[in-house]
Structure formats: structure tokens, C-alpha cells
Short mmCIF file of C-alpha atoms in Angstrom, two decimals:
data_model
loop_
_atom_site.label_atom_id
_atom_site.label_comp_id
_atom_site.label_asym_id
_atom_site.label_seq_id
_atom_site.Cartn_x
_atom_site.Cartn_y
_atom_site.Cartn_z
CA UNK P 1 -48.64 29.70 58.85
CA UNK P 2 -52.23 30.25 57.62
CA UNK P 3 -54.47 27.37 59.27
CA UNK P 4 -57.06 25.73 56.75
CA UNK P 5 -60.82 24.50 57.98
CA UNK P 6 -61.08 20.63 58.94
CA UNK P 7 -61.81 18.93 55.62
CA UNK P 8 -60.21 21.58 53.40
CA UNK P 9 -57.80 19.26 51.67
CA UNK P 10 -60.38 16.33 50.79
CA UNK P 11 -63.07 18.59 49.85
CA UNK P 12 -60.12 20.71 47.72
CA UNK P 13 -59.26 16.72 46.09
CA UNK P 14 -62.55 15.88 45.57
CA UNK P 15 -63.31 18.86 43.29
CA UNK P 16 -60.51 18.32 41.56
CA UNK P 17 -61.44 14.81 40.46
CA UNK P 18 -64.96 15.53 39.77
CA UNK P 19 -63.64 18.51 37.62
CA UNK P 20 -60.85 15.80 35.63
CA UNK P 21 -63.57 13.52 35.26
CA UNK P 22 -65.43 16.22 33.43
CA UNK P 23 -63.09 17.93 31.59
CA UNK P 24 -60.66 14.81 30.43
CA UNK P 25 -57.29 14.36 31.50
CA UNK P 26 -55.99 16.67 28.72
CA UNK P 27 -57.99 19.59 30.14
CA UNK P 28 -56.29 19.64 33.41
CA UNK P 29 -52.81 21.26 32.97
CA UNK P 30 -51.01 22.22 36.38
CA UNK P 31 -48.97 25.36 35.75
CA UNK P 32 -45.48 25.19 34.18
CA UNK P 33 -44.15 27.09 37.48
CA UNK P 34 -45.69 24.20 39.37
CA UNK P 35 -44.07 21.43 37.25
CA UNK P 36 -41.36 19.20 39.07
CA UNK P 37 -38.15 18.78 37.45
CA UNK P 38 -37.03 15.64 36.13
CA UNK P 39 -33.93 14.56 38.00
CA UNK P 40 -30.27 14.90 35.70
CA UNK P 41 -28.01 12.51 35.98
CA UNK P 42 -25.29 12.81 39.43
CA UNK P 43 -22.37 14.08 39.19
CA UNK P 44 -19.32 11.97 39.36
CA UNK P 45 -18.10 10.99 42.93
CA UNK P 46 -14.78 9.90 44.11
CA UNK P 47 -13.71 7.62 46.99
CA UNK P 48 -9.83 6.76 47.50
CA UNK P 49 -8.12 4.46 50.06
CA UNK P 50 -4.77 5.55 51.37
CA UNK P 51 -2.99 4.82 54.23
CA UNK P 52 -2.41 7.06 56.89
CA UNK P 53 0.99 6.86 57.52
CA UNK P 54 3.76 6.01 55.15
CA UNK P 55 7.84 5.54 55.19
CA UNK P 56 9.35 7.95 53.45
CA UNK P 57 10.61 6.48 49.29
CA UNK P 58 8.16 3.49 50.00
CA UNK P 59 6.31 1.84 47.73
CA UNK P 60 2.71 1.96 48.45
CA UNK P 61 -0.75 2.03 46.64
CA UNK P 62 -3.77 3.80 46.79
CA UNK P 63 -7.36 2.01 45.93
CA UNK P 64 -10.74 3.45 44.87
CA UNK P 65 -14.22 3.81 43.18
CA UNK P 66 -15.83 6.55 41.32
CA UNK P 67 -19.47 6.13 40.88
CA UNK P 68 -21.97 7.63 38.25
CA UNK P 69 -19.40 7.96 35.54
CA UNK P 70 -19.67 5.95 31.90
CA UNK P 71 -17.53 7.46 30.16
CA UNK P 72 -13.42 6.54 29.63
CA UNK P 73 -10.95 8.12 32.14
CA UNK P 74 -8.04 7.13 34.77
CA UNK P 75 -7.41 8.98 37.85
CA UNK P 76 -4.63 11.16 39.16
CA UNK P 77 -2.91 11.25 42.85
CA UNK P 78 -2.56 14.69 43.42
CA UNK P 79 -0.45 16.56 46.41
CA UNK P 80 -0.86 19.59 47.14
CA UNK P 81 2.46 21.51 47.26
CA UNK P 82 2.76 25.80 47.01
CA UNK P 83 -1.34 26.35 46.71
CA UNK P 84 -1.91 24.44 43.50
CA UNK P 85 -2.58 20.52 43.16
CA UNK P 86 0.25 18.81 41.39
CA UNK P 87 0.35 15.23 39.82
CA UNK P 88 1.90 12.34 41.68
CA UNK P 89 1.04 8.92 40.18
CA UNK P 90 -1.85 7.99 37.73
CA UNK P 91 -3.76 4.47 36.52
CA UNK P 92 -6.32 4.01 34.17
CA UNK P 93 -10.16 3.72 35.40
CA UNK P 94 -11.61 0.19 34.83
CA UNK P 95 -15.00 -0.74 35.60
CA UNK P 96 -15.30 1.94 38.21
CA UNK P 97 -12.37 1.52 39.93
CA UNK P 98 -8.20 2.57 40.18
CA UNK P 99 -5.36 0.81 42.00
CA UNK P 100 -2.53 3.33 42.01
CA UNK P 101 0.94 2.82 43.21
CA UNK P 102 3.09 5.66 44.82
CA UNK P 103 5.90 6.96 46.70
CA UNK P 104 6.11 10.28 49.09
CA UNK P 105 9.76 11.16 50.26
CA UNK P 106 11.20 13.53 53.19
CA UNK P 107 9.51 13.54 56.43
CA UNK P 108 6.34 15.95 56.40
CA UNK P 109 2.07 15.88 56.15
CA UNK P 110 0.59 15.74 52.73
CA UNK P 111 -2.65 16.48 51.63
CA UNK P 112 -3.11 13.87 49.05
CA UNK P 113 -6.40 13.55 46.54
CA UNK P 114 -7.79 11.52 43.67
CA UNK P 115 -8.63 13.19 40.53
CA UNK P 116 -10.73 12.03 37.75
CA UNK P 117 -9.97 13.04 34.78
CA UNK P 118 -11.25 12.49 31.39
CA UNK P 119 -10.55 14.29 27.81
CA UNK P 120 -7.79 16.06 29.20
CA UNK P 121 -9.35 17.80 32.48
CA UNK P 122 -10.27 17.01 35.89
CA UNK P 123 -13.82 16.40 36.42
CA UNK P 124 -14.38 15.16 40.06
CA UNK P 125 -12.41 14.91 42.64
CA UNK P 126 -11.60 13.11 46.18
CA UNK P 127 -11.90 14.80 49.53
CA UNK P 128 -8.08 15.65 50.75
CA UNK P 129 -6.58 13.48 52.96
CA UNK P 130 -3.63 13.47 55.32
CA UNK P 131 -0.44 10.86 55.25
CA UNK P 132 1.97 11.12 57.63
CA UNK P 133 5.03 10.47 55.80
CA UNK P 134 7.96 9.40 58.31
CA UNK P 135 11.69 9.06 57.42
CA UNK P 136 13.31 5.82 57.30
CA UNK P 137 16.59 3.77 57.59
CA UNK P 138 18.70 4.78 54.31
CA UNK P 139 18.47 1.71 52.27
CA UNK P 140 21.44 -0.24 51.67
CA UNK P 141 23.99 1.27 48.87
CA UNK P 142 22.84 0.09 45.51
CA UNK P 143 25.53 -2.07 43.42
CA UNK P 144 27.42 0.06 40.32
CA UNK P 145 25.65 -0.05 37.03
CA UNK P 146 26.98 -2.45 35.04
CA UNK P 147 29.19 0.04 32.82
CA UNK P 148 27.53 0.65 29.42
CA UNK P 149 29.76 -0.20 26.30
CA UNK P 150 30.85 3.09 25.23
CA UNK P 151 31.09 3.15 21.29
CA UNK P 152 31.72 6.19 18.40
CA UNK P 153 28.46 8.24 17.51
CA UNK P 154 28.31 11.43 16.02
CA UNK P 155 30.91 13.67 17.14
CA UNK P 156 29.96 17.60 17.61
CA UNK P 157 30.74 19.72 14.95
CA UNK P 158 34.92 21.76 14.85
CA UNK P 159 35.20 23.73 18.02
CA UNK P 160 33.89 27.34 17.89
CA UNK P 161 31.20 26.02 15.02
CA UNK P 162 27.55 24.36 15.46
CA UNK P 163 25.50 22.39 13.44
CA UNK P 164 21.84 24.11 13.12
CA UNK P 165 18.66 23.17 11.47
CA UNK P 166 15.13 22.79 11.93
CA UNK P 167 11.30 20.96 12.88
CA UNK P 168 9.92 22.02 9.34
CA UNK P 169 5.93 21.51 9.21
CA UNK P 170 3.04 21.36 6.50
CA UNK P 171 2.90 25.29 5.99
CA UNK P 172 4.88 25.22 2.95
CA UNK P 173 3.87 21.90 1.00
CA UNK P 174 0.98 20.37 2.64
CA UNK P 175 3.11 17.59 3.59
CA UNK P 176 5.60 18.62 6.55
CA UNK P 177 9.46 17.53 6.30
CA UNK P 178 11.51 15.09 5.54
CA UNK P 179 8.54 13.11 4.47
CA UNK P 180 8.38 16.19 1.48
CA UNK P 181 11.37 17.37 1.32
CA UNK P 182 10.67 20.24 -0.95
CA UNK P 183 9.78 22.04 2.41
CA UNK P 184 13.19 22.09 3.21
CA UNK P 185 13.95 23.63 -0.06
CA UNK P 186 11.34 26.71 1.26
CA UNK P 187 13.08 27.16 4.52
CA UNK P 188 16.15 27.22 3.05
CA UNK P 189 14.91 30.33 0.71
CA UNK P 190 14.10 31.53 4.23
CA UNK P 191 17.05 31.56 6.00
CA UNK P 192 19.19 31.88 2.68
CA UNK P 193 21.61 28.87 4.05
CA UNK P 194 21.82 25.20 3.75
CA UNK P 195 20.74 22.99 7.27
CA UNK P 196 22.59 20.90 8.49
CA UNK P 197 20.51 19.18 10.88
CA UNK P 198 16.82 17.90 10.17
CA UNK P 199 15.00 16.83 12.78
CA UNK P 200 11.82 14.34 12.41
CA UNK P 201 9.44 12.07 15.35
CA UNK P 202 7.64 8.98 16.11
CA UNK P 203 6.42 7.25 19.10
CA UNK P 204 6.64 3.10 19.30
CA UNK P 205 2.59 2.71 18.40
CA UNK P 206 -0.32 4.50 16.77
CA UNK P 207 -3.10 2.74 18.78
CA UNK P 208 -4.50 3.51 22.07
CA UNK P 209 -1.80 3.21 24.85
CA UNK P 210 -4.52 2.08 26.63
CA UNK P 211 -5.61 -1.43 24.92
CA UNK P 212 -4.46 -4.49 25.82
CA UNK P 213 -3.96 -5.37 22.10
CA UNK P 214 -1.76 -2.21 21.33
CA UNK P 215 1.92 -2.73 21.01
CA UNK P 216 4.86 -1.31 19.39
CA UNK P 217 5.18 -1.56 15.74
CA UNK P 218 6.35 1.78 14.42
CA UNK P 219 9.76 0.53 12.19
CA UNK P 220 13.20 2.02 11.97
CA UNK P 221 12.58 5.27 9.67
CA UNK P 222 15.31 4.03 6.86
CA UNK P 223 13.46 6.37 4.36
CA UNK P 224 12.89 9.23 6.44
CA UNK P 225 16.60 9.04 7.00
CA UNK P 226 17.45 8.23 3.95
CA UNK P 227 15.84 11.88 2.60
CA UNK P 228 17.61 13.82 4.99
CA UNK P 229 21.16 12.14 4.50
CA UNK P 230 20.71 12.84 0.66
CA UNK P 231 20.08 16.26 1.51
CA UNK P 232 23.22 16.93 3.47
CA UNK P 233 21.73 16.96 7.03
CA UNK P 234 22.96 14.86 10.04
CA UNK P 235 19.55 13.42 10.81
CA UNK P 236 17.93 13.89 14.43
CA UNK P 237 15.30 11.32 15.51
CA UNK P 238 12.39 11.71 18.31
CA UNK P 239 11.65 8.67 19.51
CA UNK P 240 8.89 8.41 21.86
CA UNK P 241 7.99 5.26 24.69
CA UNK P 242 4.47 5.43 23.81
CA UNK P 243 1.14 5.37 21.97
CA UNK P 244 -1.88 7.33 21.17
CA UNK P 245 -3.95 8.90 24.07
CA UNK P 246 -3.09 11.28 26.79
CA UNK P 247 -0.19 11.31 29.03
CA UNK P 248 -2.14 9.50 31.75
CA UNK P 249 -3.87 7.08 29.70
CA UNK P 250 -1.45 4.92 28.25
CA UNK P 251 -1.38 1.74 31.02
CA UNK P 252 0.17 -0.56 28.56
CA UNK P 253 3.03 1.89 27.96
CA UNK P 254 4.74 2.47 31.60
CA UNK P 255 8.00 3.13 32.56
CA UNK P 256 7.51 -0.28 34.31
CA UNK P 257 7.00 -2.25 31.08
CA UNK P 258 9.94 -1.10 29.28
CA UNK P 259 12.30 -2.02 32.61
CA UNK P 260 10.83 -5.46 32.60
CA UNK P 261 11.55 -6.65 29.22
CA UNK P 262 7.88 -6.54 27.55
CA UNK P 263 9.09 -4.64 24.37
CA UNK P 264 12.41 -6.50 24.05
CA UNK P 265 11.73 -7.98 20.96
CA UNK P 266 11.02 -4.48 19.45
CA UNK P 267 13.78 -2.74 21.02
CA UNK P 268 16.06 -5.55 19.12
CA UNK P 269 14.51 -5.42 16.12
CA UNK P 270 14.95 -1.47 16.10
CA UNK P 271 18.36 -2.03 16.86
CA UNK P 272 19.20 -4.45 14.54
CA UNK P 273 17.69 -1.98 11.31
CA UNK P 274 19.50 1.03 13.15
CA UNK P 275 22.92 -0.88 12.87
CA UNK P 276 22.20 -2.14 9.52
CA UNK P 277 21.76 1.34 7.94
CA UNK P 278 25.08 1.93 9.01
CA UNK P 279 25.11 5.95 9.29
CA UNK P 280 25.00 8.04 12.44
CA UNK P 281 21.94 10.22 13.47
CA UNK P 282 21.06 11.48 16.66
CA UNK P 283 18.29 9.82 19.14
CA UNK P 284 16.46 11.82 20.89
CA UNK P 285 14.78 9.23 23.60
CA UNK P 286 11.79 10.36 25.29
CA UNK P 287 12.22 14.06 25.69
CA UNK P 288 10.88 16.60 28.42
CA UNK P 289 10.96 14.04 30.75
CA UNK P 290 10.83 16.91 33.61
CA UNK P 291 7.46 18.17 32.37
CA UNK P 292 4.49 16.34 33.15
CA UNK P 293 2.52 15.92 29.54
CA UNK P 294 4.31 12.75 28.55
CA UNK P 295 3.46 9.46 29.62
CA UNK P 296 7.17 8.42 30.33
CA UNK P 297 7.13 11.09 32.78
CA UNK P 298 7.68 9.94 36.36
CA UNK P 299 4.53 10.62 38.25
CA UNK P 300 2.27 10.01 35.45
CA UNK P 301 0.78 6.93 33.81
CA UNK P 302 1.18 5.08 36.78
CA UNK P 303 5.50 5.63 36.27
CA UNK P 304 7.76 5.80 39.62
CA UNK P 305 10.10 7.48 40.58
CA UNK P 306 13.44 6.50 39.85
CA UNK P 307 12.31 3.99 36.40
CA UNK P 308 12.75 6.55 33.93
CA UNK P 309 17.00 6.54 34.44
CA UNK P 310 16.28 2.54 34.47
CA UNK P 311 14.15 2.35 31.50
CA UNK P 312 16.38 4.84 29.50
CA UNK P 313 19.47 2.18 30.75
CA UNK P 314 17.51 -0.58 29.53
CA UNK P 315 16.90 0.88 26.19
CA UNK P 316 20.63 1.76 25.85
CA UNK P 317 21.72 -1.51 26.52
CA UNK P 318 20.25 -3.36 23.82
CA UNK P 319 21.44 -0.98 21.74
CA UNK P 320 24.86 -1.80 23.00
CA UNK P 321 24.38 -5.11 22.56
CA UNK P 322 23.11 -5.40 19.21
CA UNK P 323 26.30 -2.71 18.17
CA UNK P 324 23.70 0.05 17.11
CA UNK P 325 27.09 2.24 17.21
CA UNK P 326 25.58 4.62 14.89
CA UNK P 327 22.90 6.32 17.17
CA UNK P 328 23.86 8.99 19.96
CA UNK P 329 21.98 9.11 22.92
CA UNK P 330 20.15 12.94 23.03
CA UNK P 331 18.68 13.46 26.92
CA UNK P 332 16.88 16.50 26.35
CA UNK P 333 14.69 17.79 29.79
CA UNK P 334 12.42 21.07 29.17
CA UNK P 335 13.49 24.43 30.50
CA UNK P 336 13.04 24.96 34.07
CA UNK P 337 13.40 28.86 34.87
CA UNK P 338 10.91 28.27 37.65
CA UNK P 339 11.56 25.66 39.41
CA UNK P 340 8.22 24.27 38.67
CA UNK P 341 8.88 21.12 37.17
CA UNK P 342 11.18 17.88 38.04
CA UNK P 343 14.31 18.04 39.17
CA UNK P 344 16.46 16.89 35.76
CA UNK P 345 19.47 16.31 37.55
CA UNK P 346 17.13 13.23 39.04
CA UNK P 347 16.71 12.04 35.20
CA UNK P 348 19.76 11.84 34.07
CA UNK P 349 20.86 8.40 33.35
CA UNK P 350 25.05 8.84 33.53
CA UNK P 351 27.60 9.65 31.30
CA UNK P 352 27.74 6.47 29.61
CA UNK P 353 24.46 6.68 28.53
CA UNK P 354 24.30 10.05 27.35
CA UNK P 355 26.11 11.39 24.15
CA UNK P 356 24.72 15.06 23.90
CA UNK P 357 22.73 16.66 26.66
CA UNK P 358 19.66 19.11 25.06
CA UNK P 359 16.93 21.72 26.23
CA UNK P 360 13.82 22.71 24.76
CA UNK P 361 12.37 26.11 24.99
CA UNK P 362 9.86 28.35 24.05
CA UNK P 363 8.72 32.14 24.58
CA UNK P 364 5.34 31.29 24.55
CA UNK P 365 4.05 35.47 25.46
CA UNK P 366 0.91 36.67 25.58
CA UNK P 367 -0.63 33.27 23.89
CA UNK P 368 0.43 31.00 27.15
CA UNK P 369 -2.70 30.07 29.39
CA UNK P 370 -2.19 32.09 31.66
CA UNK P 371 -0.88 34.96 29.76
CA UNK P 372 3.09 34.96 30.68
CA UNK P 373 6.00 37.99 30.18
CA UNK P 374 7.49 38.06 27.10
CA UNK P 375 10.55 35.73 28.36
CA UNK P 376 14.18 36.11 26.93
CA UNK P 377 16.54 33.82 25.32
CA UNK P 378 18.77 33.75 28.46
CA UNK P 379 15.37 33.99 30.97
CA UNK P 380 14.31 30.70 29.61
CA UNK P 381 17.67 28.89 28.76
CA UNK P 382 20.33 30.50 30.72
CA UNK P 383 19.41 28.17 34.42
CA UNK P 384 19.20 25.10 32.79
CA UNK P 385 22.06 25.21 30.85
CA UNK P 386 24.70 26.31 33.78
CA UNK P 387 23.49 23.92 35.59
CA UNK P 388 23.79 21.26 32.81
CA UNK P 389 27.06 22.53 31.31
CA UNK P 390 28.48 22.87 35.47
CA UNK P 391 27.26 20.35 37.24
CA UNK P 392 24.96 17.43 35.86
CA UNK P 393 26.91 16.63 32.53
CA UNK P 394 30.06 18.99 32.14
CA UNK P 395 31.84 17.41 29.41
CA UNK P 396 28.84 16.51 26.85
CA UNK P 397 28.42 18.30 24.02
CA UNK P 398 24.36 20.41 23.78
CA UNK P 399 21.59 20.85 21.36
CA UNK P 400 18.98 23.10 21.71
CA UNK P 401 15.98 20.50 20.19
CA UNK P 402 12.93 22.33 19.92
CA UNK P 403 13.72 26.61 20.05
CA UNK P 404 10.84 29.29 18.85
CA UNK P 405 9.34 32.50 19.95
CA UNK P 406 5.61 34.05 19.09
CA UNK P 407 5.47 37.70 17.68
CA UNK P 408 2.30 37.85 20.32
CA UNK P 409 3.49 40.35 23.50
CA UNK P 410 7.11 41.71 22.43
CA UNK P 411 9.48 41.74 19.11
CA UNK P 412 10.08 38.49 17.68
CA UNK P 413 12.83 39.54 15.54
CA UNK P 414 14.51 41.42 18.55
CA UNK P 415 14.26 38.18 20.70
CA UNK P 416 15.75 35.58 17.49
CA UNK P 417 18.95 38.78 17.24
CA UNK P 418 19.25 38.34 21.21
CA UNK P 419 19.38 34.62 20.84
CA UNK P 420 22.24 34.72 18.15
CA UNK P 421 23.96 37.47 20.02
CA UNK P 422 24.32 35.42 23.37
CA UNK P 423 25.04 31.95 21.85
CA UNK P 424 28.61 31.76 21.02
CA UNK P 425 29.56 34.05 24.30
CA UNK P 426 27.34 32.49 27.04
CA UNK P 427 26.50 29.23 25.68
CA UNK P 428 29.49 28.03 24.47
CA UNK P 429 28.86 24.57 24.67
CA UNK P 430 25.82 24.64 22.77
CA UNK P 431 27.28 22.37 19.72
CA UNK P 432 23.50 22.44 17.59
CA UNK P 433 20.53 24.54 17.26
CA UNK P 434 17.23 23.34 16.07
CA UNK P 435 14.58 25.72 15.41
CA UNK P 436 10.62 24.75 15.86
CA UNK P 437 9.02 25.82 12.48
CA UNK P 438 5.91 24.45 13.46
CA UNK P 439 2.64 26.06 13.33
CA UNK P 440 1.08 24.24 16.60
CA UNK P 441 -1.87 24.14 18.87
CA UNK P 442 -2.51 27.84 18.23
CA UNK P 443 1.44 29.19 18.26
CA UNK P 444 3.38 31.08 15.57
CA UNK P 445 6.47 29.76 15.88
CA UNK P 446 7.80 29.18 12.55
CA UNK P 447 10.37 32.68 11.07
CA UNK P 448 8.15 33.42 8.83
CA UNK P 449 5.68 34.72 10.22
CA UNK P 450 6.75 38.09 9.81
CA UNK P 451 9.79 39.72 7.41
CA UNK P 452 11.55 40.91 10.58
CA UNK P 453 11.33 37.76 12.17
CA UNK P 454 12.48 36.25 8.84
CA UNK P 455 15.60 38.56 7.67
CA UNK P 456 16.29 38.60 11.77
CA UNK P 457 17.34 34.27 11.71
CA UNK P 458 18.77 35.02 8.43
CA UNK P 459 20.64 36.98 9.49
CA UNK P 460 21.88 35.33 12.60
CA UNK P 461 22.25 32.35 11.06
CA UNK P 462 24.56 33.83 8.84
CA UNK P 463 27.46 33.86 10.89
CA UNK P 464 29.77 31.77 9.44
CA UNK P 465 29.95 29.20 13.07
CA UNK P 466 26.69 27.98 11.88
CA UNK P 467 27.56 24.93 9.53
CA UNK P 468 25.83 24.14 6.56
CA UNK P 469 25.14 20.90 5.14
CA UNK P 470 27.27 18.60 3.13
CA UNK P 471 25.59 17.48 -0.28
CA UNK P 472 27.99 14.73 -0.66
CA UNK P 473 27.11 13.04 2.67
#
């Protein structure tokens, strides 16, 4: 340290102001290098509340603050299980703080955090904590369902034959199907065969899932229907629990809502229309429940486990008791090759309230984040359905809801022949096929994006166990 003569820093001062005085303010600049920096604002921080111990399939919740965040968000419970942090429960963010409700089951130590998250990412996150989860006395044995009226729907197709059809998007018209169903007309010079299945969606609401005010108003799709009837096509209907936002931002859309009775009067209503048209279609009712990007997902949006069988009852039974006879009840999980996701034999809600079980599936290659194998027909399906077709729903018919490949990391038209090779041989009980012709969020799924890929599902679809539609209804 160099040592400075007594004085040195009042005589140093007093120059300086004589020489401001002199020169003006203005002609006394201190160096940019010497400049302090203006503080930027902090970065989010998290706090979370959680107990320290907890009985194993109790219900408990988890309280907290984030601090130095504006901006709209919820936040995530997150374990961590096999080196990554996964999703447990989720509530929205309001004025600063969460109250999250959760369950932990088996008999282990879990690191447990809070995530914030906002436009789809985390931002800030929790320290880790520890809870001691400790087994229990089995709860006493749950009464029976009440048995579900079992009534006529629409039967799968002659044995040894499957309906087939498609998602068909805006590539062709502007306007994707059946709401223009000239699209359907270019497929069909496509794949040089009549469908006989079109498949169309909707959730409940188009307002934020996260608004008090939003509620469902979406009506029964009578003209949507209507088009695809008049083509030919059994009609297949996506019908999905919620509203606009992300998965875990949709408070006014839980699992919990539906079980409790708040969207009766829409569910009736619904219904009522359904049973009044008069003509079966298939309802596909909150699909890839097993993943975790839906906000009827157990684990997200604040949703239990255990509510999504009990909502999906719920739903079914007004149906049953209006006499919607007409709609079939499609439960239709993702593909699980992994292990990665839920467990769907957890999901499913029982034979009488399932008609057709379903998968959805798609070879994503070398456009996946992170880059995956090109994956096979069987790779991706083959799991699922054997344990589907063996063991969680033997005697219900299957349709394959949402099936595509990309032409990005292998042959597209090679992996469509595969997929028509192995169908009638090792997936038997695959009674409908829908293919994904759907340009979306950066994927080429649709046939033709390529003439191989093209003349390759005309091909297959050729054979004469693939139904076509029947233009007088």
C-alpha cells in the first residue's frame, strides 16, 4: 500500500473545487472508466414453505413469495427424480405469492423446489429442500363406482378392416379442415382414397384460463359435424378441459373444478346438443393426459393425483344422464417408450367409461430439442400398445389419434411402408388410424412433403382393410 503525506486528500479536494469553480461544472468530466454503474433491476428470488416431513399420498401444501418480479407467472413444485427436475404440482402467482397443494407417495427423501416460471420457461428458482416422506396406514377400501350406464356408440369397423383418416391443416386452402372442406378434397388427391374418419378440436373457452371471468362457452360443433358426416367420414372430436394460456396457467380450469360441479351447466348443455344431433362421432376427452403440457394433466395447474379418472367419470356421467348415446368415449395417453412420463395405467378411468382406447405418436428425428434417433413405428408404439391391448383395457377396440413422421434424420417414406407393414400383423387391434397432416411448431408432418413420402401412404393405404368413406352417410 503506497502511504500518502498528512493532508494529501484535503489539499487533493480543495484543488479540485477551486478548479470546478473555475472551469464550470460542465468542464469537469471524470473518466468514463471511472464512472459507477447504475444499478439494474434484481433478479427474481424465490422463498417456499414446506414441511419437513410428510405421510406418504397426503394432502399437503406448500406456501411462498417471490420478490422483484412484475411480470405474470405461477410457480412449479419440482422433485428431483433421475438428475433432471420434474413437475409435481403448480398454482398461479398472485400478488407475489403461491399456495400450492401436493402429494409425495412411497417412503423415501425428496429434494423438492419452487420454480417460477413465466412465458413458458423457468426463470428463478427455490433453494432444494428435503421432506421426509414416511409410509402410512393403507386407507380404508374405497366404495365401487357407481356403475356407469353403458349405452351403443360407434362400433369399430368389420373385423380384419380399419377406419383411417386424417388432422388436415391450412396448407392446402388457407382455411384447415372440416371448417373448408375442399382440403379434404386435396388430401384425398393425395392418398388417391376416400377417408373415412375426420378428425377436428376445441377446448371449453378461448379466454385466459387464468381470469376469474373466463368460463366455458365453446358450443357443440353441429356444423363442423355436419361437414364431415356429408362427406362420408365418422367424425372424431378433441375436446379439451381448458382455456387459453399455458399448461400451468389456467387456475380457473383444474381438474378440481370439473369434479366439483362448477361447469355443470355446460357439461349439460353440451350434452343435451350432442344427443339432439342424433349421430355418433367419437370424443376424444382430454388427450395425452400422461404428458405434462396440458393443464388437465395431474401434476400441473395445481391438478392431483388421482382427479383426472374422477373428472373424466364426472364428465361421463352427465353424459349418461342426459342419454348423449351417440358419443364414444376415446382415452388416448401419449406414447411412452421411455418410461418418462405418467404411468397411463393410473389414468384410466374403467371400462365403462371408455369405448376405444388410443395413442398418439410421433418420430419427431433430428428436429426434437434435443436432437433424438430416428425412432420406428414399433420403437414408439409397440410398448404402449401391448400393454394397453394386454393388460389395462384388453377388450376395447384402438385408434391411433395423432400419427406422423419428419423426413429430417432418416426416410420418411421407408418409416410410413414400415408402419403399414406392421399394422395388421402386430397391431391387430388397432381398429382406426388418423394421420397428423399438420404443418406445426416447426415439423413436417403432413405426406406431402415429399413424392416418396406421398406415393409411400398411398400406397399403404391402399390395402383394401383400410375403409373408405360412405357418401350416403
Amino acid at each position: 500500500m503506497v502511504r500518502r503525506p498528512p493532508g494529501y486528500r484535503d489539499g487533493v479536494l480543495g484543488r479540485l473545487a477551486v478548479l470546478t469553480g473555475l472551469l464550470g461544472v460542465a468542464a469537469f468530466a471524470i473518466p468514463a472508466s471511472a464512472a459507477v454503474a447504475l444499478p439494474s433491476d434484481p433478479p427474481p428470488r424465490v422463498s417456499v414453505a414446506i414441511p419437513a416431513e410428510v405421510g406418504s399420498g397426503e394432502s399437503v401444501v406448500a406456501t411462498g413469495r417471490v420478490i422483484s418480479f412484475e411480470r405474470r407467472g405461477s410457480v412449479q413444485l419440482q422433485t428431483r427424480r433421475y438428475g433432471r427436475w420434474r413437475p409435481l404440482a403448480a398454482a398461479a402467482l398472485r400478488h407475489g405469492r403461491f399456495r400450492i397443494r401436493f402429494a409425495l407417495a412411497g417412503a423415501a427423501a425428496v429434494s423438492i423446489r419452487a420454480a417460477l416460471r413465466a412465458e413458458g420457461r423457468t426463470v428463478a428458482s427455490s433453494r432444494a429442500k428435503l421432506v421426509l416422506v414416511r409410509p402410512v396406514a393403507p386407507p380404508p377400501a374405497p366404495l365401487p363406482a357407481p356403475a356407469a350406464v353403458t349405452f351403443p356408440s360407434p362400433a369399430p369397423p368389420p373385423a380384419g378392416t380399419i377406419y383411417w383418416g386424417a388432422w388436415i391443416g391450412p396448407q392446402f386452402t388457407g382455411t384447415a379442415a372440416p371448417d373448408d372442406m375442399s382440403a379434404v378434397a386435396e388430401f384425398e388427391k393425395l392418398s388417391r382414397k376416400r377417408l373415412s374418419l375426420l378428425e377436428t378440436f376445441s377446448s371449453w373457452a378461448f379466454c385466459s384460463g387464468d381470469s376469474p371471468s373466463c368460463q366455458p362457452s365453446v358450443p357443440f360443433p353441429r356444423p363442423q359435424l355436419e361437414a364431415m358426416r356429408g362427406y362420408g367420414a365418422l367424425p372424431v372430436y378433441s375436446w379439451a378441459s381448458g382455456a387459453s394460456g399455458g399448461a400451468d396457467e389456467q387456475s380457473q380450469f383444474q381438474l378440481a373444478d370439473i369434479i366439483a360441479g362448477n361447469f355443470d351447466s355446460y357439461l349439460r348443455g353440451w350434452a343435451e346438443e350432442a344427443k339432439a344431433w342424433g349421430h355418433p362421432f367419437l370424443l376424444r376427452f382430454d388427450w395425452e393426459m400422461n404428458g405434462d403440457w396440458f393443464p388437465w394433466s395431474e401434476g400441473l395447474n395445481g391438478n392431483q393425483p388421482g382427479e383426472f379418472v374422477a373428472a373424466w367419470r364426472h364428465v361421463h356421467d352427465i353424459f349418461s344422464e342426459v342419454g348423449a348415446t351417440d358419443a364414444a368415449w376415446v382415452w388416448c395417453p401419449y406414447v411412452n417408450p421411455n418410461g418418462n412420463l405418467q404411468s397411463a395405467a393410473a389414468l384410466y378411468p374403467g371400462d365403462a367409461y371408455v369405448d376405444w382406447t388410443c395413442l398418439d405418436g410421433y418420430n419427431r428425428g433430428t428436429t426434437a430439442s434435443p436432437t433424438a434417433p430416428y425412432r420406428s413405428f414399433d420403437y414408439l408404439f409397440g410398448p404402449d400398445y401391448r400393454a394397453i391391448t394386454e393388460s389395462i383395457a384388453p377388450s376395447k377396440p384402438m385408434l391411433l389419434g395423432e400419427v406422423a413422421t419428419s423426413e429430417h434424420g432418416g426416410s420418411k417414406a421407408g418409416w410410413i411402408s414400415d408402419m403399414f407393414a406392421r399394422l395388421p400383423t402386430a397391431y391387430a387391434q388397432v381398429r382406426g388410424l388418423m394421420w397428423f397432416d399438420y404443418y406445426d411448431q416447426g415439423n413436417d408432418w403432413p405426406i406431402e412433403t415429399s413424392t416418396s413420402a406421398t406415393e409411400a401412404f398411398a400406397a399403404g393405404i391402399g390395402d383394401p382393410r383400410y375403409l373408405s368413406s360412405d357418401p350416403g352417410g
